[in-house]
PDB file of C-alpha atoms in Angstrom:
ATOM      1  CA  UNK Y  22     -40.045  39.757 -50.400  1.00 87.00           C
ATOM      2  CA  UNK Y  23     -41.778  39.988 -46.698  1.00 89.00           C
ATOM      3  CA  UNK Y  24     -42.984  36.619 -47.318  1.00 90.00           C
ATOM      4  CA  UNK Y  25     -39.434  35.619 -47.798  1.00 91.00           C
ATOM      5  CA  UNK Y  26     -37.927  37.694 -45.171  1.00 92.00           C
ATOM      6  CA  UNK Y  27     -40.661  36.019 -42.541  1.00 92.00           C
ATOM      7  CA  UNK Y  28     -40.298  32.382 -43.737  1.00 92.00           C
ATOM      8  CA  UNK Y  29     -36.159  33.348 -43.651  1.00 91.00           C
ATOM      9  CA  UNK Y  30     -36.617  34.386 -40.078  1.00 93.00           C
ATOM     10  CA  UNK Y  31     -38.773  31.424 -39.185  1.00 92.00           C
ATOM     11  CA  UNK Y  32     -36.278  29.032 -40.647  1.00 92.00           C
ATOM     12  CA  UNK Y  33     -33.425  30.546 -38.960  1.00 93.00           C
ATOM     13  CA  UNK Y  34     -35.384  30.184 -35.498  1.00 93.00           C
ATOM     14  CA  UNK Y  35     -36.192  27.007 -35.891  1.00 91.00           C
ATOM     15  CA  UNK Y  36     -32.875  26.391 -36.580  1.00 94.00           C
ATOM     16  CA  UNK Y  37     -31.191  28.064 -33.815  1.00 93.00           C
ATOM     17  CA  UNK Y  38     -34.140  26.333 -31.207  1.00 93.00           C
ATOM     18  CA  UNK Y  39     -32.814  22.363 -32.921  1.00 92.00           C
ATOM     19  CA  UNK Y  40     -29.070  24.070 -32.190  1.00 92.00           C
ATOM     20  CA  UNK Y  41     -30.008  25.056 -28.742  1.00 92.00           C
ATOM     21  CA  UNK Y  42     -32.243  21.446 -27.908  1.00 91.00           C
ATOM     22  CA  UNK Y  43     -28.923  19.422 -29.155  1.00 90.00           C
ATOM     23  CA  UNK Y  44     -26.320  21.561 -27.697  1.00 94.00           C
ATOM     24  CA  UNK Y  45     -28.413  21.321 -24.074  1.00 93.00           C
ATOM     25  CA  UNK Y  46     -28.815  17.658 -25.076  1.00 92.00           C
ATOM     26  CA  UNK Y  47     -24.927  17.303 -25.669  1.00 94.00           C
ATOM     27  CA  UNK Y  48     -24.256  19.418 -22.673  1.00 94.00           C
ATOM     28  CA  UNK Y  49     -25.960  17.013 -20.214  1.00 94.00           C
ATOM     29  CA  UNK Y  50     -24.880  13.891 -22.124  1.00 93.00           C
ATOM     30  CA  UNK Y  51     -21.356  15.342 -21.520  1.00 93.00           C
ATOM     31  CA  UNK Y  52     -22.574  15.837 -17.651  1.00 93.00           C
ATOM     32  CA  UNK Y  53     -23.345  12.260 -17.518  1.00 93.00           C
ATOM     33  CA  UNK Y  54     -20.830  11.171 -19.352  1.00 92.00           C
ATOM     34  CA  UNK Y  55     -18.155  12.897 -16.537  1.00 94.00           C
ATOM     35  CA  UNK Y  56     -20.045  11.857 -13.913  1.00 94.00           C
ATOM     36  CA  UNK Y  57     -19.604   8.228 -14.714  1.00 92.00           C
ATOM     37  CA  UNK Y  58     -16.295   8.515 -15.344  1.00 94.00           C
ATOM     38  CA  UNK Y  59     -15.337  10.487 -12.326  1.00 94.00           C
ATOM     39  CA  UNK Y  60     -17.674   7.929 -10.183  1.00 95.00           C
ATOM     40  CA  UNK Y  61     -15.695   5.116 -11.350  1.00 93.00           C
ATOM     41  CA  UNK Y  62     -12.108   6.849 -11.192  1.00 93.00           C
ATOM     42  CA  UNK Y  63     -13.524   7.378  -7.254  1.00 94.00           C
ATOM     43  CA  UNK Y  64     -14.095   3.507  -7.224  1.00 92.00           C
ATOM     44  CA  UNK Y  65     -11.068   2.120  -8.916  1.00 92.00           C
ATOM     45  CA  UNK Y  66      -8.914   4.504  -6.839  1.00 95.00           C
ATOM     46  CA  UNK Y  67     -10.544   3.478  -3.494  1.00 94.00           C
ATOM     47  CA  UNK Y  68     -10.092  -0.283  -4.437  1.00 93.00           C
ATOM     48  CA  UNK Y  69      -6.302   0.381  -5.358  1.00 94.00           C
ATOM     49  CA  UNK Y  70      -6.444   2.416  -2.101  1.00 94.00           C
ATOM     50  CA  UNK Y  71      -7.288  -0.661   0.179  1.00 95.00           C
ATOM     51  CA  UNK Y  72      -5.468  -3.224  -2.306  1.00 94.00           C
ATOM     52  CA  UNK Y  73      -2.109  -1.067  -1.446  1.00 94.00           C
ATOM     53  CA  UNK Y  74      -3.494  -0.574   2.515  1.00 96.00           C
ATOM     54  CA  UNK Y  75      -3.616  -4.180   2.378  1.00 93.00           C
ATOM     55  CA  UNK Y  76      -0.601  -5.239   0.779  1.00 94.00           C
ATOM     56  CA  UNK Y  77       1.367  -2.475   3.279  1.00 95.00           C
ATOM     57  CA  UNK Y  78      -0.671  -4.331   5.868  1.00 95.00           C
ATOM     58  CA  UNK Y  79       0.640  -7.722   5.245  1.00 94.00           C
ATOM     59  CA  UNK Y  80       4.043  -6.395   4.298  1.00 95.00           C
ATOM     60  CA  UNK Y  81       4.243  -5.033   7.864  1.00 94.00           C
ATOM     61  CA  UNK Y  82       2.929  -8.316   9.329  1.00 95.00           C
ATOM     62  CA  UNK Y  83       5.139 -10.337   7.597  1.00 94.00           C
ATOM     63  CA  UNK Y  84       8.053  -7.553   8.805  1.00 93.00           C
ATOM     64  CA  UNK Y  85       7.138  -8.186  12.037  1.00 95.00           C
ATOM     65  CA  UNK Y  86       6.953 -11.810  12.298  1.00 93.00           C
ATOM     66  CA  UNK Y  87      10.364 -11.899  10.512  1.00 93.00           C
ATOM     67  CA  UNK Y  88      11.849  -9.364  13.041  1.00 95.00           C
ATOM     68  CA  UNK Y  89       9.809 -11.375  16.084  1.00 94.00           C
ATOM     69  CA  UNK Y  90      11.843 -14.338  15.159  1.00 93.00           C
ATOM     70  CA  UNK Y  91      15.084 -12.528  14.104  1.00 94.00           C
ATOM     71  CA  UNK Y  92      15.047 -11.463  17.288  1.00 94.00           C
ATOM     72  CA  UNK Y  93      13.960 -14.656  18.794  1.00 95.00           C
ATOM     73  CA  UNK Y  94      16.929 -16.234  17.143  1.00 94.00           C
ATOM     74  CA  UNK Y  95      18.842 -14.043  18.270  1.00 94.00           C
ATOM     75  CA  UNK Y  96      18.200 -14.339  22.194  1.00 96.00           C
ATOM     76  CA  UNK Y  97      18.679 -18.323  21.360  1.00 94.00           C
ATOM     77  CA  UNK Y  98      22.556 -17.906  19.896  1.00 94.00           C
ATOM     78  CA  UNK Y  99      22.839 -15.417  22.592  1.00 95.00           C
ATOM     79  CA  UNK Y 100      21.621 -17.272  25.280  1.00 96.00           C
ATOM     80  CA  UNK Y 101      23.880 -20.711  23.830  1.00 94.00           C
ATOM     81  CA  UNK Y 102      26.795 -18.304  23.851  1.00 95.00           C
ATOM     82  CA  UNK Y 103      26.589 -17.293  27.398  1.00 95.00           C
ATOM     83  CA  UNK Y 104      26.133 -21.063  28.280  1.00 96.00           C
ATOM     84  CA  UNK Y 105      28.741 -22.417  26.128  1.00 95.00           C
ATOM     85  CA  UNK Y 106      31.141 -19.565  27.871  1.00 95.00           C
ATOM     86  CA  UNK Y 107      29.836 -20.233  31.287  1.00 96.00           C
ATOM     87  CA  UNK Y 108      31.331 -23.857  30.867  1.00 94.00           C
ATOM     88  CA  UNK Y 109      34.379 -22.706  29.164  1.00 93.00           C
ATOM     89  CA  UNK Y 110      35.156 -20.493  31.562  1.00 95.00           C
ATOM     90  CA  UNK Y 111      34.065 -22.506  34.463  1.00 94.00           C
ATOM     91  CA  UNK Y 112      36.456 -25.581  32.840  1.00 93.00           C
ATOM     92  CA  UNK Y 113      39.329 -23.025  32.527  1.00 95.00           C
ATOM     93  CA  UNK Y 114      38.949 -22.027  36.049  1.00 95.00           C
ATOM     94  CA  UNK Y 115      39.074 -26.031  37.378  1.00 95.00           C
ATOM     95  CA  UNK Y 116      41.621 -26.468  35.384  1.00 94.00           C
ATOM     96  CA  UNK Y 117      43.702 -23.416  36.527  1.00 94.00           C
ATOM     97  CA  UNK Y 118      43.096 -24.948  40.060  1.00 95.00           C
ATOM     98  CA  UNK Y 119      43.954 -27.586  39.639  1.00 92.00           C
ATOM     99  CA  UNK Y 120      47.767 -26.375  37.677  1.00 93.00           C
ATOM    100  CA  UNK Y 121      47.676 -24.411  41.109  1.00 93.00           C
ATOM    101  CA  UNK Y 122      46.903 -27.006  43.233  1.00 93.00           C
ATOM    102  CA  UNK Y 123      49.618 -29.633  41.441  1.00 89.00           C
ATOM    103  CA  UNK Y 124      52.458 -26.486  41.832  1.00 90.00           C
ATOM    104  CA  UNK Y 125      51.754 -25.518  45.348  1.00 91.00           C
ATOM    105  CA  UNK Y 126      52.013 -29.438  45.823  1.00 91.00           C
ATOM    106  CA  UNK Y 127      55.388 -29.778  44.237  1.00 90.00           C
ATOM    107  CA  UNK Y 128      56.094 -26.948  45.866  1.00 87.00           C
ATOM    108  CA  UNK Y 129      55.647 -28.452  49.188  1.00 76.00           C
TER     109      UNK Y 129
END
């Protein structure tokens, strides 16, 4: 019955040493395993960090060059406008001296 009690207590320590080798050996497969994984989260979300920095980037470029000649447009029809007054006023005010001109004359 020692025999038995000895060779049961030898078994169950070699059992609970293979338990303890492949739990450790689980443990830091599992350590690896996360590691990877959270090195390559860090990687895909600093590449969808620059992709988006870059698309904002060329969103804002394009914005600007849009506004830049928005604007630029804008100065033109503005600047026609003030001409194409200019002369209609100018032409209004020749032709309003001249109506003067004829009714002081008839006048005279």
């Amino acid at each position: 019955t020692e025999e038995k009690l000895q060779l049961l207590a030898r078994y169950t320590e070699y059992k609970l040493q293979l338990l303890a080798r492949c739990t450790e050996d689980k443990l830091q497969l599992l350590a690896w395993y996360t590691e990877d994984k959270l090195q390559l989260l860090a990687r895909c979300t600093e590449d969808k960090l620059q992709l988006l920095a870059r698309r904002t980037e060329d969103k804002l470029q394009l914005l600007a060059r849009c506004t830049e000649d928005a604007l630029q447009l804008l100065v033109r029809c503005t600047e026609y406008k003030l001409q194409l007054l200019a002369r209609c006023t100018e032409d209004k005010l020749q032709l309003l001296a001249r109506c003067t001109e004829d009714k002081l004359q008839s006048l005279a």
